[in-house]
XYZ file of C-alpha atoms in Angstrom:
377
model
C 104.536 107.326 92.419
C 103.372 107.278 95.997
C 105.713 109.150 98.358
C 105.180 108.789 102.094
C 106.653 111.518 104.253
C 105.193 111.613 107.763
C 105.280 115.177 109.056
C 105.579 114.285 112.713
C 108.770 112.810 114.070
C 108.301 109.428 115.613
C 110.064 108.895 118.930
C 111.112 105.316 119.418
C 113.392 105.782 122.388
C 116.276 103.514 123.318
C 119.949 104.241 123.825
C 122.748 103.447 121.411
C 125.404 105.865 122.649
C 128.319 104.116 120.913
C 127.262 105.552 117.531
C 128.698 109.035 117.050
C 125.830 110.538 115.088
C 122.575 109.825 113.215
C 122.344 106.810 110.933
C 121.230 107.241 107.329
C 119.968 104.033 105.732
C 118.926 103.057 102.213
C 116.570 100.263 101.174
C 116.521 99.185 97.515
C 116.220 95.397 97.546
C 113.074 95.240 95.424
C 110.715 97.926 94.114
C 110.571 100.260 97.123
C 113.122 103.085 97.110
C 113.482 104.213 100.720
C 115.681 106.366 102.923
C 115.491 106.930 106.683
C 117.526 108.654 109.353
C 117.555 107.458 112.960
C 119.271 109.167 115.852
C 121.824 107.203 117.893
C 119.045 106.786 120.477
C 116.771 105.190 117.897
C 114.483 108.160 117.218
C 113.196 108.297 113.648
C 114.197 111.770 112.506
C 112.903 111.384 108.943
C 111.860 108.716 106.484
C 110.673 108.610 102.903
C 109.433 105.739 100.759
C 108.710 105.836 97.037
C 106.666 102.958 95.655
C 107.699 102.525 92.034
C 104.807 102.558 89.573
C 106.531 101.186 86.464
C 105.753 97.508 87.086
C 101.953 97.225 87.069
C 101.686 96.649 83.314
C 103.966 93.608 83.649
C 102.097 91.988 86.543
C 105.198 91.912 88.753
C 108.509 93.559 89.505
C 110.838 93.879 86.507
C 114.387 93.901 87.945
C 115.875 96.157 85.253
C 113.108 98.736 85.629
C 113.464 98.635 89.411
C 117.236 99.165 89.299
C 116.940 102.108 86.893
C 114.250 103.671 89.081
C 116.430 103.329 92.197
C 119.279 105.019 90.326
C 117.074 107.925 89.288
C 115.307 108.344 92.628
C 118.003 107.929 95.264
C 119.920 111.242 94.961
C 116.815 113.390 95.382
C 115.307 111.058 97.994
C 118.413 111.192 100.188
C 118.639 114.972 99.900
C 114.956 115.341 100.810
C 115.294 113.012 103.814
C 118.305 114.964 105.106
C 116.313 118.180 104.715
C 113.350 116.669 106.588
C 115.683 115.768 109.450
C 117.344 119.190 109.453
C 120.771 117.639 108.999
C 123.773 118.077 106.754
C 125.605 114.991 105.454
C 128.608 115.869 107.627
C 126.490 115.456 110.782
C 125.812 111.794 110.055
C 127.659 109.190 112.073
C 126.983 106.097 109.981
C 125.714 105.043 106.547
C 123.880 101.742 106.013
C 122.120 99.951 103.182
C 120.357 96.696 102.440
C 123.101 94.646 100.788
C 121.156 91.420 100.328
C 119.172 89.322 99.782
C 117.111 90.792 96.958
C 117.211 91.815 93.314
C 120.885 92.246 92.531
C 120.449 95.353 90.361
C 118.670 97.302 93.074
C 121.116 96.089 95.717
C 124.062 97.266 93.628
C 122.510 100.715 93.185
C 121.601 101.219 96.841
C 124.776 99.728 98.281
C 126.958 101.619 95.824
C 125.248 104.908 96.648
C 125.621 104.306 100.394
C 129.267 103.265 100.098
C 129.993 106.341 97.991
C 128.461 108.593 100.640
C 130.391 106.851 103.405
C 133.681 107.159 101.519
C 133.136 110.831 100.657
C 132.174 111.708 104.229
C 134.756 109.520 105.942
C 132.009 107.595 107.763
C 131.726 103.851 108.422
C 129.411 101.793 106.233
C 127.319 98.904 107.588
C 125.936 96.274 105.218
C 122.508 95.134 106.398
C 120.880 91.806 105.675
C 117.352 92.653 104.497
C 115.830 89.623 106.226
C 117.656 90.424 109.463
C 116.257 93.952 109.284
C 112.735 92.504 109.162
C 113.633 90.159 112.028
C 114.796 92.999 114.286
C 112.002 95.461 113.483
C 109.975 94.358 116.508
C 112.849 95.529 118.725
C 112.465 99.152 117.689
C 112.233 100.792 121.142
C 108.663 101.594 122.093
C 107.150 99.546 119.266
C 106.203 96.508 121.362
C 104.824 96.928 124.891
C 107.346 95.515 127.394
C 109.878 95.140 124.548
C 110.830 92.269 122.280
C 113.516 90.457 124.215
C 115.343 87.472 122.766
C 114.515 84.742 122.023
C 111.355 85.041 119.928
C 109.758 83.261 116.983
C 109.583 85.237 113.760
C 107.226 84.542 110.884
C 108.622 86.399 107.893
C 105.939 86.412 105.233
C 106.249 88.555 102.124
C 106.385 88.443 98.349
C 109.839 86.896 98.362
C 110.078 85.163 101.725
C 108.064 82.769 103.855
C 110.095 81.483 106.789
C 109.844 80.548 110.449
C 112.950 81.799 112.223
C 114.133 81.365 115.793
C 115.599 84.775 116.658
C 118.018 84.126 119.513
C 120.065 87.334 119.372
C 121.616 89.793 116.968
C 123.435 87.632 114.434
C 122.031 84.426 115.956
C 119.219 82.862 113.942
C 117.898 79.364 113.257
C 115.698 78.734 110.254
C 113.031 76.290 111.413
C 111.179 76.065 108.124
C 110.485 77.847 104.868
C 108.610 77.655 101.608
C 109.471 74.848 99.211
C 107.933 76.702 96.246
C 106.020 80.016 96.192
C 106.186 82.548 98.995
C 102.807 83.535 100.421
C 102.959 87.043 98.979
C 103.829 85.637 95.573
C 100.793 83.358 95.779
C 98.572 86.314 96.723
C 99.824 88.304 93.742
C 99.393 85.407 91.297
C 95.885 84.586 92.474
C 94.958 88.272 92.330
C 96.178 88.331 88.742
C 94.001 85.291 87.925
C 91.042 87.193 89.373
C 91.836 90.211 87.224
C 92.760 92.412 90.178
C 96.041 93.725 88.829
C 99.288 94.205 90.725
C 100.276 94.450 93.533
C 97.563 91.963 94.248
C 97.643 91.344 98.006
C 95.741 94.447 99.169
C 93.257 94.205 96.284
C 92.544 90.545 97.014
C 92.024 91.257 100.715
C 89.557 94.027 99.848
C 87.597 91.782 97.472
C 87.598 88.971 100.055
C 85.674 91.195 102.467
C 82.638 90.717 100.192
C 82.967 86.924 100.139
C 82.333 83.848 102.257
C 85.622 82.167 103.321
C 83.884 78.790 103.591
C 82.047 78.973 100.261
C 84.600 77.178 98.077
C 86.556 74.115 99.283
C 90.312 74.496 98.763
C 93.316 72.374 99.787
C 95.583 73.204 102.738
C 99.041 72.126 101.479
C 101.331 70.485 104.088
C 98.817 71.201 106.848
C 99.437 68.789 109.713
C 102.737 67.570 108.272
C 105.827 67.330 110.456
C 107.979 70.466 110.624
C 107.019 73.962 109.573
C 107.774 74.189 105.870
C 105.267 75.892 103.564
C 103.881 75.173 100.110
C 101.448 77.347 98.176
C 101.833 76.188 94.560
C 99.143 73.501 94.951
C 96.723 76.045 96.362
C 97.450 78.347 93.441
C 96.782 75.444 91.036
C 93.477 74.722 92.768
C 92.397 78.319 92.199
C 93.300 77.991 88.518
C 91.129 74.864 88.260
C 88.176 76.660 89.866
C 88.493 79.410 87.265
C 88.935 77.126 84.231
C 85.194 76.674 83.481
C 84.802 80.431 82.949
C 87.452 80.590 80.215
C 87.836 84.197 79.059
C 84.400 85.220 80.345
C 84.110 87.754 83.161
C 83.777 86.246 86.621
C 80.566 86.825 88.567
C 81.431 89.315 91.315
C 80.144 87.124 94.145
C 82.014 84.061 92.905
C 85.246 86.069 92.652
C 84.731 87.426 96.174
C 84.008 83.962 97.585
C 87.077 82.535 95.858
C 89.274 85.360 97.181
C 87.937 84.883 100.714
C 88.356 81.109 100.557
C 91.920 81.438 99.275
C 92.815 83.963 101.962
C 91.364 81.712 104.672
C 93.263 78.703 103.328
C 96.554 80.613 103.503
C 95.783 81.781 107.047
C 94.912 78.230 108.144
C 98.100 76.793 106.656
C 100.298 79.476 108.179
C 98.651 79.052 111.591
C 99.253 75.303 111.480
C 102.890 75.766 110.482
C 103.343 78.229 113.356
C 101.895 75.674 115.769
C 104.619 73.268 114.652
C 107.312 75.957 114.830
C 106.354 76.739 118.431
C 106.736 73.064 119.273
C 110.252 73.289 117.834
C 110.980 76.437 119.881
C 109.335 75.988 123.297
C 111.482 78.749 124.798
C 109.751 81.446 122.717
C 107.756 83.984 124.726
C 106.793 86.184 121.795
C 105.482 85.549 118.274
C 106.396 88.217 115.720
C 105.016 88.520 112.190
C 106.883 90.715 109.714
C 106.923 91.318 105.975
C 104.312 92.703 103.620
C 101.796 89.858 104.000
C 101.836 90.424 107.778
C 99.657 93.438 106.980
C 96.792 91.086 106.047
C 94.107 91.435 108.725
C 92.804 87.851 108.448
C 96.298 86.413 108.856
C 97.011 88.702 111.806
C 93.816 87.632 113.546
C 94.622 83.949 112.988
C 98.133 84.355 114.376
C 96.744 86.215 117.381
C 94.564 83.190 118.096
C 97.545 80.844 117.915
C 99.597 83.039 120.241
C 96.768 83.294 122.758
C 96.312 79.517 122.719
C 99.983 79.137 123.669
C 99.877 81.997 126.198
C 102.302 84.018 124.115
C 102.399 87.674 123.253
C 101.877 88.427 119.580
C 103.028 91.469 117.693
C 103.302 92.665 114.126
C 104.856 95.995 113.170
C 102.593 98.845 112.041
C 101.602 98.487 108.415
C 104.155 101.095 107.291
C 106.941 98.956 108.806
C 105.672 95.608 107.483
C 106.540 96.423 103.892
C 110.096 97.253 102.816
C 111.355 100.440 104.447
C 114.627 102.047 105.491
C 113.740 102.503 109.164
C 114.273 98.786 109.727
C 117.598 98.974 107.868
C 118.841 101.817 110.057
C 117.735 99.997 113.197
C 119.462 96.775 112.145
C 122.666 98.766 111.643
C 122.355 100.195 115.157
C 121.730 96.733 116.593
C 124.801 95.435 114.761
C 126.970 98.220 116.163
C 125.649 97.669 119.675
C 126.293 93.921 119.497
C 129.845 94.510 118.311
C 130.479 96.982 121.129
C 129.062 94.627 123.759
C 131.366 91.881 122.513
C 134.368 94.197 122.584
C 134.787 94.064 118.826
C 135.791 96.954 116.541
C 133.102 99.216 115.122
C 131.767 97.488 111.984
C 132.948 98.800 108.625
C 131.577 96.649 105.830
C 132.968 98.564 102.862
C 134.429 95.330 101.448
C 131.091 93.459 101.499
C 129.495 93.127 98.070
C 125.766 93.006 97.326
C 124.392 89.466 97.465
C 121.139 88.253 95.871
C 121.191 85.458 98.468
C 122.434 86.001 101.998
C 121.372 83.324 104.506
C 120.720 84.554 108.025
C 122.951 81.785 109.317
C 125.924 83.665 107.821
C 125.370 86.667 110.093
C 127.036 85.096 113.113
C 130.413 85.259 111.368
C 130.569 89.053 111.576
C 130.812 88.813 115.374
C 133.571 86.179 115.380
C 136.918 87.694 116.410
C 139.689 87.206 113.862
C 141.766 85.336 116.430
C 138.893 83.088 117.586
C 140.632 79.984 116.285
C 143.877 80.687 118.151
């Protein structure tokens, strides 16, 4: 297992004075077990991430294995993160956890652990939408020069998600388009598996593609130029399979594999760039383009999106690589943003102890948490 524990504390500034103490957050929506503690001002006091290693033999995440690993890892991970921060549980002001969307087993484990802590300590619990956490990551104070003010266009691109989202405020989102079949990260992993690169496949495919020619092998660009900003990658995945069919069970020539990886990666980048062009036409008020999610770590995709943003005279940002993949820092920050929004609207401090884990949790549902109970009167 790969445990990341940065020694230096990472100041991220800001001011969230309405939270009484540090926020401890848990992320367990897939195969990353993570815990982070942020101060009320948004300073990252400690964070740890454990990447589970029990899935590689299966070529993908096995939900039951992931849930059992979360259950085994969380107690020690939380204790270690508190120790890193130099805090006792009683000093915390808030407990948060990813409560959806994601693999239901992992969500149950993480949310249950967080709720148990909150109940035992007499602290409020905030349920965080995992996708919203990705959406708000760019607003971590100090992360983006000149800040990430609303509204902005978000491209969320990961193993489970591929969406264009108009981020208009905390709890205010419009989905402009999304994948109609595979997510981009899923396509990367499946193509990597076809190439014999193992799992997780995205980083391995990107490394192999550095040896190849992205124009060597013609591949389709699904939905490119079509109206709207939906995505489709299943046809591209099928095209790769057809290119590999003549080799049967024989080993692939290294150069051919590299050229195919590079051509696939370029096709994905071209499709995503075209879809973003259409999304910007649907959201002319955007002044910032944000890419988030694990696939946003891909250097070719980042460069292509930078070109699109520059063409439209927009700023472009993507979180540091450690914040692109699933992490608990983004969960803690989303909880702080939620509390701040509630305070600014004059609403009670959120306490989501009654919210259950949800494998699906549309962003459009988030507005309801800021609707006063007497709004219809």
